[in-house]
Tab-separated table of C-alpha atoms in Angstrom:
chain	number	residue	atom	x	y	z
A	1	MET	CA	72.416	134.215	101.356
A	2	GLU	CA	75.482	132.057	101.817
A	3	LYS	CA	76.485	129.862	98.920
A	4	ILE	CA	78.535	126.688	99.201
A	5	SER	CA	79.921	124.792	96.234
A	6	THR	CA	82.382	121.939	96.104
A	7	SER	CA	82.277	122.040	92.312
A	8	ALA	CA	84.231	125.152	91.514
A	9	SER	CA	83.024	127.552	88.943
A	10	ALA	CA	86.662	128.523	89.429
A	11	GLN	CA	87.278	126.741	86.112
A	12	THR	CA	89.265	123.744	87.281
A	13	ALA	CA	91.460	122.630	84.423
A	14	PRO	CA	93.488	119.553	85.304
A	15	SER	CA	96.196	118.570	82.872
A	16	SER	CA	98.002	115.281	82.413
A	17	GLU	CA	101.458	114.557	83.774
A	18	GLU	CA	104.351	115.232	81.423
A	19	SER	CA	106.940	112.650	80.465
A	20	GLU	CA	109.557	114.161	82.771
A	21	ASP	CA	107.342	113.325	85.728
A	22	GLY	CA	106.413	109.878	84.562
A	23	GLY	CA	107.976	106.445	84.866
A	24	SER	CA	107.017	102.884	84.196
A	25	GLU	CA	103.422	102.350	83.133
A	26	HIS	CA	101.202	99.970	85.084
A	27	PRO	CA	97.778	98.706	84.046
A	28	LYS	CA	94.775	100.446	85.528
A	29	THR	CA	92.837	98.817	88.305
A	30	GLU	CA	89.068	98.655	88.338
A	31	ASP	CA	87.335	102.025	88.335
A	32	GLU	CA	87.188	103.190	91.940
A	33	GLY	CA	85.114	106.264	91.165
A	34	PRO	CA	86.388	109.834	91.164
A	35	ALA	CA	88.586	111.144	93.943
A	36	PRO	CA	87.304	114.101	95.977
A	37	GLN	CA	87.578	117.406	94.151
A	38	ARG	CA	90.551	119.613	94.794
A	39	ASP	CA	88.579	122.859	95.155
A	40	ILE	CA	85.863	124.413	97.272
A	41	GLU	CA	84.044	127.660	96.514
A	42	VAL	CA	81.966	129.569	99.039
A	43	SER	CA	80.290	132.962	98.904
A	44	ALA	CA	78.480	135.170	101.375
A	45	GLY	CA	77.470	138.772	101.955
A	46	ASP	CA	80.173	139.611	104.508
A	47	MET	CA	83.264	138.230	106.228
A	48	ARG	CA	81.427	136.560	109.076
A	49	GLY	CA	79.087	134.835	106.656
A	50	LEU	CA	82.047	133.767	104.557
A	51	GLY	CA	83.594	132.075	107.576
A	52	SER	CA	80.352	130.323	108.421
A	53	ALA	CA	79.989	129.077	104.860
A	54	LEU	CA	83.542	127.773	104.784
A	55	ALA	CA	83.010	125.940	108.069
A	56	ALA	CA	80.136	124.010	106.515
A	57	ALA	CA	82.131	123.020	103.435
A	58	TYR	CA	85.611	122.612	104.895
A	59	GLY	CA	85.140	122.014	108.620
A	60	LYS	CA	85.737	118.266	108.563
A	61	LEU	CA	89.067	118.603	106.775
A	62	MET	CA	90.062	121.376	109.197
A	63	HIS	CA	89.209	119.227	112.206
A	64	ASN	CA	91.093	116.217	110.857
A	65	GLY	CA	94.168	118.299	110.046
A	66	LEU	CA	94.208	119.840	113.526
A	67	GLN	CA	93.868	116.420	115.134
A	68	ARG	CA	96.764	115.118	113.054
A	69	ALA	CA	98.960	117.937	114.332
A	70	ARG	CA	97.787	117.557	117.935
A	71	GLU	CA	98.470	113.840	118.008
A	72	TYR	CA	101.961	114.377	116.712
A	73	TYR	CA	103.092	117.332	118.787
A	74	THR	CA	101.321	116.537	122.067
A	75	SER	CA	101.556	112.737	122.081
A	76	THR	CA	104.624	111.557	120.145
A	77	PRO	CA	107.705	111.468	122.399
A	78	PRO	CA	109.537	113.659	123.005
A	79	VAL	CA	106.503	115.914	123.420
A	80	SER	CA	107.058	119.352	121.886
A	81	CYS	CA	103.928	121.212	123.010
A	82	THR	CA	101.484	120.392	125.775
A	83	ASN	CA	97.746	120.841	125.313
A	84	ALA	CA	97.843	123.636	127.890
A	85	LYS	CA	100.540	125.490	125.932
A	86	TRP	CA	98.594	125.019	122.691
A	87	GLN	CA	95.504	126.549	124.271
A	88	GLU	CA	97.555	129.462	125.616
A	89	LEU	CA	98.866	130.166	122.115
A	90	GLY	CA	95.313	130.118	120.814
A	91	ARG	CA	94.121	132.588	123.458
A	92	ASN	CA	96.951	135.006	122.707
A	93	ALA	CA	96.315	134.666	118.982
A	94	ARG	CA	92.649	135.559	119.489
A	95	LEU	CA	93.499	138.683	121.496
A	96	GLY	CA	96.089	139.852	118.994
A	97	THR	CA	93.782	139.310	116.023
A	98	GLN	CA	90.906	141.183	117.633
A	99	MET	CA	93.190	144.141	118.314
A	100	CYS	CA	94.354	144.839	114.752
A	101	CYS	CA	92.914	142.437	112.130
A	102	PRO	CA	89.235	143.376	111.632
A	103	SER	CA	88.648	141.415	108.415
A	104	ALA	CA	90.361	138.249	109.646
A	105	ALA	CA	88.681	138.525	113.058
A	106	ALA	CA	85.185	138.660	111.503
A	107	PHE	CA	86.037	135.752	109.197
A	108	PHE	CA	87.334	133.652	112.109
A	109	GLU	CA	84.258	134.533	114.174
A	110	GLY	CA	82.041	133.074	111.470
A	111	LEU	CA	84.276	130.024	111.136
A	112	GLU	CA	84.154	129.376	114.859
A	113	ALA	CA	80.380	129.712	114.986
A	114	GLY	CA	80.048	127.127	112.239
A	115	LEU	CA	82.710	124.757	113.560
A	116	GLY	CA	81.672	124.694	117.205
A	117	TRP	CA	85.282	124.634	118.446
A	118	ASP	CA	88.082	127.141	119.061
A	119	VAL	CA	89.289	128.082	115.581
A	120	TYR	CA	92.317	129.939	116.951
A	121	GLU	CA	93.846	126.624	118.004
A	122	ALA	CA	94.024	125.860	114.271
A	123	LEU	CA	95.805	129.157	113.580
A	124	VAL	CA	99.077	128.447	115.416
A	125	ASP	CA	100.612	125.975	112.966
A	126	PHE	CA	103.898	127.857	112.512
A	127	GLU	CA	104.105	128.632	116.204
A	128	VAL	CA	103.788	125.021	117.374
A	129	TYR	CA	106.321	123.963	114.754
A	130	THR	CA	108.672	126.653	116.080
A	131	ILE	CA	108.409	125.098	119.540
A	132	GLU	CA	109.456	121.782	117.998
A	133	LEU	CA	112.402	123.491	116.280
A	134	GLN	CA	113.409	125.051	119.600
A	135	ARG	CA	113.404	121.603	121.186
A	136	ARG	CA	115.754	120.373	118.480
A	137	ALA	CA	118.016	123.408	118.907
A	138	GLU	CA	118.264	122.702	122.629
A	139	GLU	CA	119.241	119.101	121.853
A	140	ARG	CA	121.973	120.363	119.564
A	141	ARG	CA	123.305	122.674	122.270
A	142	LYS	CA	123.430	119.834	124.772
A	143	ALA	CA	125.071	117.520	122.272
A	144	LYS	CA	127.907	119.979	121.623
A	145	GLY	CA	129.134	119.447	125.182
A	146	LYS	CA	129.599	115.723	124.670
A	147	SER	CA	132.108	113.678	122.740
A	148	SER	CA	131.485	113.245	119.015
A	149	SER	CA	130.464	109.617	119.449
A	150	SER	CA	127.943	110.276	122.190
A	151	SER	CA	126.743	113.385	120.358
A	152	SER	CA	125.838	111.293	117.348
A	153	SER	CA	123.565	109.041	119.357
A	154	SER	CA	122.129	111.567	121.791
A	155	SER	CA	120.903	113.964	119.120
A	156	SER	CA	118.635	111.403	117.496
A	157	SER	CA	115.001	110.895	118.401
A	158	SER	CA	111.802	109.614	116.856
A	159	LYS	CA	110.973	113.174	115.814
A	160	GLU	CA	114.418	114.195	114.560
A	161	SER	CA	115.395	113.973	110.930
A	162	SER	CA	119.046	114.129	110.025
A	163	GLY	CA	118.254	115.867	106.742
A	164	SER	CA	118.395	114.623	103.185
A	165	SER	CA	121.341	114.318	100.889
A	166	ASP	CA	121.105	115.486	97.325
A	167	ALA	CA	120.655	111.879	96.211
A	168	SER	CA	117.786	111.181	98.567
A	169	ASP	CA	116.032	114.335	97.370
A	170	SER	CA	115.803	112.959	93.859
A	171	GLU	CA	112.688	111.164	92.757
A	172	LEU	CA	113.076	107.880	90.944
A	173	ASP	CA	111.158	106.114	88.245
A	174	GLY	CA	110.756	102.369	88.039
A	175	GLY	CA	113.807	102.026	85.798
A	176	THR	CA	116.234	103.678	88.223
A	177	LEU	CA	115.143	102.046	91.450
A	178	ALA	CA	118.200	99.801	91.247
A	179	SER	CA	120.308	102.804	92.246
A	180	MET	CA	118.847	102.487	95.739
A	181	GLY	CA	121.378	99.688	96.319
A	182	THR	CA	121.177	97.326	99.254
A	183	PRO	CA	119.016	98.076	102.264
A	184	ALA	CA	120.419	99.982	105.192
A	185	PRO	CA	119.847	98.396	108.594
A	186	GLY	CA	117.569	100.169	111.034
A	187	LYS	CA	113.999	101.394	111.028
A	188	ASP	CA	111.190	99.558	109.351
A	189	GLU	CA	108.803	101.168	106.879
A	190	GLU	CA	106.482	102.755	109.437
A	191	GLN	CA	109.278	104.026	111.676
A	192	ALA	CA	110.960	105.683	108.703
A	193	ALA	CA	107.729	107.514	107.910
A	194	LYS	CA	107.753	109.132	111.387
A	195	ALA	CA	110.839	111.256	110.735
A	196	LEU	CA	109.907	114.939	110.540
A	197	PRO	CA	112.100	116.864	108.080
A	198	ASN	CA	112.700	120.590	108.372
A	199	GLY	CA	110.551	122.967	106.342
A	200	ARG	CA	112.215	123.446	102.963
A	201	CYS	CA	110.055	125.798	100.897
A	202	THR	CA	111.643	127.758	98.053
A	203	GLY	CA	110.026	130.418	95.890
A	204	PHE	CA	110.155	133.687	93.990
A	205	ALA	CA	108.028	136.739	93.254
A	206	LEU	CA	108.100	139.040	90.261
A	207	GLY	CA	106.234	142.240	89.449
A	208	GLY	CA	106.678	145.678	88.004
A	209	VAL	CA	107.431	144.722	84.398
A	210	ASP	CA	105.472	147.570	82.775
A	211	GLY	CA	102.537	146.511	84.922
A	212	GLN	CA	102.125	143.422	82.734
A	213	ILE	CA	103.591	140.722	84.976
A	214	GLY	CA	102.738	139.686	88.486
A	215	VAL	CA	103.823	136.210	89.595
A	216	VAL	CA	104.306	134.638	93.023
A	217	ALA	CA	105.388	130.989	93.182
A	218	GLN	CA	106.724	128.543	95.721
A	219	THR	CA	107.089	124.916	96.622
A	220	ALA	CA	105.006	123.736	99.586
A	221	ASP	CA	107.572	121.514	101.304
A	222	LEU	CA	105.928	120.037	104.376
A	223	PRO	CA	106.433	116.903	106.505
A	224	PRO	CA	104.228	114.369	104.638
A	225	LEU	CA	103.177	112.443	107.743
A	226	LEU	CA	102.100	115.633	109.493
A	227	TYR	CA	100.132	116.993	106.528
A	228	GLY	CA	98.341	113.858	105.365
A	229	TYR	CA	100.823	113.266	102.528
A	230	GLY	CA	99.108	116.017	100.558
A	231	ASP	CA	96.022	113.823	100.129
A	232	PHE	CA	93.673	116.584	101.320
A	233	ASP	CA	95.347	119.681	99.878
A	234	THR	CA	92.628	121.993	98.559
A	235	VAL	CA	92.120	125.253	96.696
A	236	LEU	CA	89.647	127.617	98.382
A	237	CYS	CA	87.738	130.290	96.448
A	238	LEU	CA	86.081	132.753	98.848
A	239	LYS	CA	83.769	135.456	97.491
A	240	THR	CA	81.725	138.362	98.749
A	241	PRO	CA	79.771	140.693	96.432
A	242	GLN	CA	82.669	143.151	96.590
A	243	ALA	CA	85.778	140.966	96.221
A	244	GLY	CA	87.313	137.517	96.326
A	245	THR	CA	90.276	135.458	97.492
A	246	LEU	CA	91.758	132.343	95.865
A	247	VAL	CA	94.246	130.257	97.867
A	248	TYR	CA	95.920	126.873	98.178
A	249	ASP	CA	95.719	125.255	101.629
A	250	SER	CA	97.410	122.067	102.861
A	251	ASP	CA	95.538	119.525	104.993
A	252	GLY	CA	92.858	121.932	106.230
A	253	ARG	CA	95.391	124.041	108.174
A	254	LEU	CA	94.166	127.496	107.084
A	255	CYS	CA	97.623	128.564	105.938
A	256	PRO	CA	96.867	130.292	102.621
A	257	ILE	CA	99.126	130.749	99.617
A	258	GLY	CA	97.373	132.728	96.920
A	259	MET	CA	95.898	136.042	95.827
A	260	ASN	CA	93.049	138.486	96.270
A	261	SER	CA	91.035	140.401	93.695
A	262	SER	CA	93.059	143.560	94.425
A	263	GLY	CA	95.976	141.852	92.693
A	264	LEU	CA	98.127	140.993	95.730
A	265	GLY	CA	99.882	137.610	95.677
A	266	ILE	CA	101.296	136.001	98.823
A	267	SER	CA	103.542	133.056	99.616
A	268	VAL	CA	104.847	132.011	103.039
A	269	PHE	CA	108.001	130.357	104.393
A	270	ASN	CA	109.081	128.952	107.719
A	271	LEU	CA	111.847	131.060	109.260
A	272	HIS	CA	113.235	129.745	112.546
A	273	LEU	CA	114.171	132.747	114.672
A	274	SER	CA	115.172	132.442	118.311
A	275	GLN	CA	112.880	135.147	119.760
A	276	THR	CA	109.818	133.771	121.545
A	277	THR	CA	108.374	136.779	123.390
A	278	GLY	CA	105.251	136.615	121.249
A	279	PHE	CA	104.212	133.328	122.839
A	280	GLU	CA	103.478	134.887	126.227
A	281	GLN	CA	101.301	137.862	125.220
A	282	PRO	CA	98.623	138.886	122.714
A	283	ALA	CA	100.263	138.530	119.323
A	284	LEU	CA	99.604	137.855	115.651
A	285	THR	CA	100.217	134.425	114.225
A	286	VAL	CA	101.577	133.964	110.733
A	287	GLN	CA	98.249	132.625	109.481
A	288	THR	CA	96.334	135.602	110.862
A	289	VAL	CA	98.668	138.000	109.029
A	290	LEU	CA	98.145	136.121	105.760
A	291	TRP	CA	94.360	136.132	106.054
A	292	GLU	CA	94.191	139.825	106.961
A	293	LEU	CA	96.318	140.804	103.969
A	294	LEU	CA	94.137	138.748	101.642
A	295	LEU	CA	90.639	139.324	103.042
A	296	ALA	CA	91.117	143.059	103.640
A	297	GLN	CA	91.967	143.301	99.926
A	298	HIS	CA	95.343	144.908	100.480
A	299	THR	CA	97.628	145.805	97.602
A	300	LEU	CA	101.405	145.582	97.910
A	301	ALA	CA	101.617	149.231	98.973
A	302	SER	CA	98.776	149.141	101.508
A	303	GLY	CA	99.837	145.717	102.807
A	304	THR	CA	103.386	146.789	103.586
A	305	ASP	CA	102.076	149.976	105.217
A	306	TRP	CA	99.761	147.886	107.389
A	307	LEU	CA	102.616	145.583	108.400
A	308	LYS	CA	104.793	148.550	109.380
A	309	ASN	CA	102.070	149.861	111.687
A	310	VAL	CA	100.916	146.667	113.419
A	311	LYS	CA	100.558	147.512	117.115
A	312	VAL	CA	101.000	144.031	118.593
A	313	PRO	CA	104.031	141.718	118.260
A	314	LEU	CA	104.284	138.806	115.898
A	315	MET	CA	104.176	135.470	117.695
A	316	CYS	CA	107.120	133.833	115.928
A	317	GLY	CA	109.427	134.085	112.948
A	318	SER	CA	108.312	133.559	109.366
A	319	ALA	CA	108.869	135.053	105.930
A	320	LEU	CA	106.591	136.218	103.133
A	321	LEU	CA	106.881	137.040	99.467
A	322	LEU	CA	104.445	139.745	98.371
A	323	ALA	CA	103.895	141.019	94.836
A	324	ASP	CA	101.487	142.844	92.574
A	325	ALA	CA	101.841	144.646	89.253
A	326	THR	CA	104.033	147.326	90.864
A	327	GLY	CA	106.811	145.021	92.097
A	328	SER	CA	107.746	142.509	94.786
A	329	VAL	CA	109.242	142.397	98.292
A	330	THR	CA	110.193	139.851	100.893
A	331	VAL	CA	109.028	140.369	104.482
A	332	GLU	CA	110.557	138.751	107.555
A	333	LEU	CA	108.367	138.622	110.647
A	334	ASN	CA	109.797	138.201	114.139
A	335	SER	CA	108.575	138.668	117.674
A	336	GLY	CA	111.609	140.733	118.642
A	337	GLY	CA	110.837	143.777	116.524
A	338	PRO	CA	108.905	145.244	113.602
A	339	PRO	CA	108.613	143.349	110.315
A	340	ALA	CA	111.735	143.624	108.171
A	341	ILE	CA	110.668	144.581	104.642
A	342	SER	CA	113.082	144.521	101.717
A	343	GLU	CA	113.378	147.233	99.125
A	344	LEU	CA	110.876	147.092	96.274
A	345	HIS	CA	112.090	145.017	93.325
A	346	CYS	CA	110.666	146.103	89.977
A	347	GLY	CA	111.178	143.815	86.999
A	348	THR	CA	113.632	141.486	88.779
A	349	PRO	CA	112.698	138.386	90.800
A	350	THR	CA	112.741	138.320	94.586
A	351	VAL	CA	113.943	134.837	95.570
A	352	ARG	CA	113.968	133.228	98.993
A	353	ALA	CA	114.005	130.015	101.008
A	354	ASN	CA	114.147	129.429	104.793
A	355	HIS	CA	117.096	131.494	106.013
A	356	PRO	CA	116.996	135.212	106.926
A	357	LEU	CA	117.889	137.764	104.253
A	358	GLN	CA	117.328	140.968	106.218
A	359	ASP	CA	120.140	142.224	108.453
A	360	SER	CA	117.841	142.710	111.440
A	361	CYS	CA	116.889	139.016	111.445
A	362	LYS	CA	120.217	137.345	110.646
A	363	PRO	CA	121.614	137.405	114.223
A	364	SER	CA	118.569	135.583	115.604
A	365	PHE	CA	118.485	132.702	113.098
A	366	GLY	CA	117.759	129.599	115.179
A	367	GLY	CA	118.325	126.889	112.604
A	368	SER	CA	121.356	124.621	112.452
A	369	GLU	CA	124.338	125.474	110.271
A	370	ARG	CA	123.363	122.606	108.008
A	371	ALA	CA	119.787	123.868	107.653
A	372	GLY	CA	121.085	127.322	106.790
A	373	ARG	CA	123.488	125.992	104.152
A	374	GLU	CA	120.797	123.802	102.602
A	375	SER	CA	118.400	126.751	102.421
A	376	GLU	CA	121.075	128.898	100.770
A	377	ARG	CA	121.745	126.152	98.216
A	378	ARG	CA	118.069	125.880	97.297
A	379	GLN	CA	117.778	129.632	96.918
A	380	ALA	CA	120.892	129.674	94.744
A	381	ALA	CA	119.594	126.771	92.651
A	382	LEU	CA	116.309	128.598	91.982
A	383	THR	CA	118.167	131.813	91.165
A	384	ARG	CA	120.255	129.939	88.598
A	385	ARG	CA	117.110	128.482	87.022
A	386	LEU	CA	115.597	131.952	86.736
A	387	VAL	CA	118.769	133.298	85.135
A	388	ALA	CA	118.745	130.392	82.677
A	389	TRP	CA	115.098	131.095	81.853
A	390	CYS	CA	115.860	134.738	81.092
A	391	ALA	CA	118.827	133.762	78.922
A	392	LYS	CA	116.571	131.693	76.674
A	393	ALA	CA	114.147	134.560	75.984
A	394	PRO	CA	115.048	134.836	72.260
A	395	GLU	CA	114.100	131.180	71.760
A	396	ARG	CA	110.534	131.697	72.990
A	397	ALA	CA	107.641	132.555	70.718
A	398	ASN	CA	106.545	135.410	72.983
A	399	GLY	CA	110.092	136.555	73.697
A	400	ALA	CA	109.355	136.742	77.440
A	401	SER	CA	112.519	137.540	79.384
A	402	ALA	CA	111.006	136.412	82.706
A	403	PRO	CA	108.409	133.853	83.814
A	404	SER	CA	105.269	135.758	82.876
A	405	SER	CA	102.544	133.233	83.695
A	406	GLY	CA	101.647	130.634	86.284
A	407	GLU	CA	102.650	127.819	83.952
A	408	ASP	CA	106.027	129.473	83.368
A	409	ALA	CA	106.545	129.755	87.126
A	410	LEU	CA	105.706	126.079	87.709
A	411	ALA	CA	108.133	125.117	84.941
A	412	VAL	CA	110.929	126.994	86.705
A	413	LEU	CA	110.191	125.343	90.068
A	414	ARG	CA	110.051	121.826	88.663
A	415	SER	CA	113.240	122.276	86.635
A	416	SER	CA	115.411	121.774	89.732
A	417	LYS	CA	115.289	118.564	91.775
A	418	LYS	CA	116.798	120.472	94.674
A	419	VAL	CA	113.872	122.914	94.618
A	420	ARG	CA	111.069	120.422	93.932
A	421	ASN	CA	112.152	117.476	96.050
A	422	LEU	CA	110.809	114.568	98.094
A	423	SER	CA	109.456	116.953	100.750
A	424	THR	CA	107.392	118.885	98.208
A	425	LEU	CA	103.664	118.245	98.490
A	426	ALA	CA	102.716	120.863	95.901
A	427	CYS	CA	104.066	123.646	93.712
A	428	VAL	CA	101.877	126.765	93.720
A	429	ALA	CA	101.991	129.726	91.336
A	430	CYS	CA	99.834	132.854	91.326
A	431	ASP	CA	99.374	134.504	87.939
A	432	LEU	CA	98.215	137.898	89.173
A	433	ARG	CA	97.523	139.368	85.739
A	434	GLN	CA	95.248	136.497	84.683
A	435	ARG	CA	93.944	135.951	88.239
A	436	ARG	CA	94.728	132.276	87.943
A	437	LEU	CA	96.127	129.970	90.601
A	438	HIS	CA	98.194	127.112	89.194
A	439	VAL	CA	98.848	124.143	91.454
A	440	GLU	CA	100.905	121.047	90.791
A	441	PHE	CA	99.771	118.470	93.368
A	442	ARG	CA	101.864	115.478	94.356
A	443	GLU	CA	99.410	112.585	94.230
A	444	ARG	CA	99.824	109.094	95.662
A	445	GLN	CA	98.650	105.913	93.938
A	446	PRO	CA	98.574	102.645	95.887
A	447	ALA	CA	101.267	100.057	95.194
A	448	THR	CA	100.291	96.419	95.609
A	449	GLU	CA	102.264	93.681	97.325
A	450	ALA	CA	102.537	91.922	93.983
A	451	GLU	CA	104.155	95.026	92.480
A	452	VAL	CA	106.653	95.227	95.330
A	453	MET	CA	107.673	91.617	94.743
A	454	LYS	CA	107.801	92.069	90.973
A	455	ILE	CA	110.055	95.135	91.183
A	456	ALA	CA	112.278	93.401	93.733
A	457	LYS	CA	112.643	90.377	91.459
A	458	GLU	CA	113.289	92.357	88.281
A	459	LEU	CA	115.912	94.574	89.906
A	460	ALA	CA	117.398	91.895	92.182
A	461	LEU	CA	116.704	94.004	95.266
A	462	PRO	CA	115.404	92.920	98.665
A	463	ALA	CA	111.630	93.409	98.877
A	464	LYS	CA	112.077	95.377	102.109
A	465	ARG	CA	114.264	97.901	100.308
A	466	VAL	CA	111.720	98.329	97.535
A	467	ALA	CA	108.884	98.698	100.058
A	468	LYS	CA	110.856	101.370	101.917
A	469	ALA	CA	111.447	103.341	98.718
A	470	LEU	CA	107.747	103.149	97.865
A	471	ALA	CA	106.718	104.244	101.373
A	472	ALA	CA	108.985	107.294	101.061
A	473	GLY	CA	107.365	108.301	97.771
A	474	SER	CA	110.652	107.910	95.904
A	475	VAL	CA	109.206	106.166	92.865
A	476	GLN	CA	107.219	107.983	90.185
A	477	CYS	CA	104.864	105.985	88.025
A	478	LYS	CA	101.591	106.769	86.243
A	479	THR	CA	99.312	103.873	87.113
A	480	GLY	CA	96.013	105.481	86.093
A	481	ARG	CA	94.634	104.638	89.517
A	482	ARG	CA	92.529	106.850	91.726
A	483	ARG	CA	94.672	109.047	93.950
A	484	MET	CA	94.903	108.027	97.590
A	485	THR	CA	92.911	109.979	100.172
A	486	THR	CA	93.747	108.204	103.440
A	487	GLY	CA	96.375	110.609	104.788
A	488	LYS	CA	98.209	107.596	106.241
A	489	PRO	CA	101.586	105.979	105.544
A	490	ALA	CA	101.476	103.395	102.771
A	491	ARG	CA	103.536	102.070	99.902
A	492	HIS	CA	102.719	104.172	96.875
A	493	PHE	CA	103.761	105.508	93.512
A	494	THR	CA	103.739	109.274	93.010
A	495	ARG	CA	102.672	111.474	90.121
A	496	TRP	CA	102.286	115.206	89.581
A	497	ALA	CA	98.850	116.507	88.578
A	498	ARG	CA	98.455	120.088	87.386
A	499	HIS	CA	95.318	122.146	87.885
A	500	ALA	CA	94.431	125.780	87.249
A	501	PHE	CA	91.752	127.820	89.008
A	502	THR	CA	90.439	131.280	88.137
A	503	LEU	CA	89.307	134.023	90.516
A	504	GLY	CA	86.223	135.365	88.765
A	505	VAL	CA	85.602	138.417	90.953
């Protein structure tokens, strides 16, 4: 018998925001009732039943997330991916999955039966984004042949983002909004929201400390407009009588970050590599690889062995962090060859961002020089924070010389504004020893027109400038209001809400 629950026995334990994440206090509005829960639990007797049960509980969010992506990539000029190309990717993903991912294939079969539409078209998120990145790379190549003045104008488009400076990455509270200065001429509030920044995830994995520590953590840095501003991010707890899986998923996209009951933790990173041969033949998508590792209850050892022996190509580039109690590795997937797996790190963190670390992948990096430098800076910033954490071990009550819990891992991520920045929709940490998934969600609270005018008056700023800062999510403030669940651009205050979920299997 399949079981569906949107009230997790996964022991949801939300905690209040800390002062470092706060800002100016605003009075509460009238009680709007509780926001939708952040977790869904389903159980069934086998993988196919598990997929069917998840379709019933999660299908609407999946459909809405897919439609959001379709509208952007297939309709917003310049078009990155046609509907026909999207369907081709889905067909090749289905063939590749059926050839070498038995657990994921059965799960997807049940999902598709419950959804009534082609689930594999929802499993090419990284691949479609790679096509968009390839379009940008081609624009850069064309621009290099022009004069610097024409290059500056020709490389811009409604989909292109020029990247963020360190200052624009910083979140503001109500008291520091004055530092925004005078408004810059150009796009209005809605046009500014259409810019699609590059993926900017940063994370680390740690295992092998006398078998007592297993942590995988990362920021989920995703284009807010394309992922519903994080309004629908959900934790999924999937159980069969034999085992379970606990994952964070953004906007119903079926791109899991989490753990299984065998003790394997997984995080995933965009990695723009130039090879594209996987698009034209049966291949594995990034999401399929993640689900097979989790649902087949792989450990770190069996998971890396499986990756080494995959018989079909990967569809596009991506990177993983894998860890359990024995240690941690980073894996770089590419369609031009076998997965590149690092050496096993025992007792020391494996840190990564969005640039290639393995020699076999470095020559095919397709990102811009600026994107590569920014990724290296974020990785270096996180490494410094980890070193600083270890240096303070004698000051801690438990004497831990490394982040040994999910809460510790979240603290490290949030300690750097370069790591947790304006693109971050959530911070996710897997505590593999306790089987707990810790998530720090970025939540939006509506800002009223009266508040925009009040802030503008108090800080002597143009109202348009204040509205633009609020639309970008630059201002943190705990209003006590119900979090927004529209998935649409709007002026808002942000806050960070921490939750913890336990895998009981």
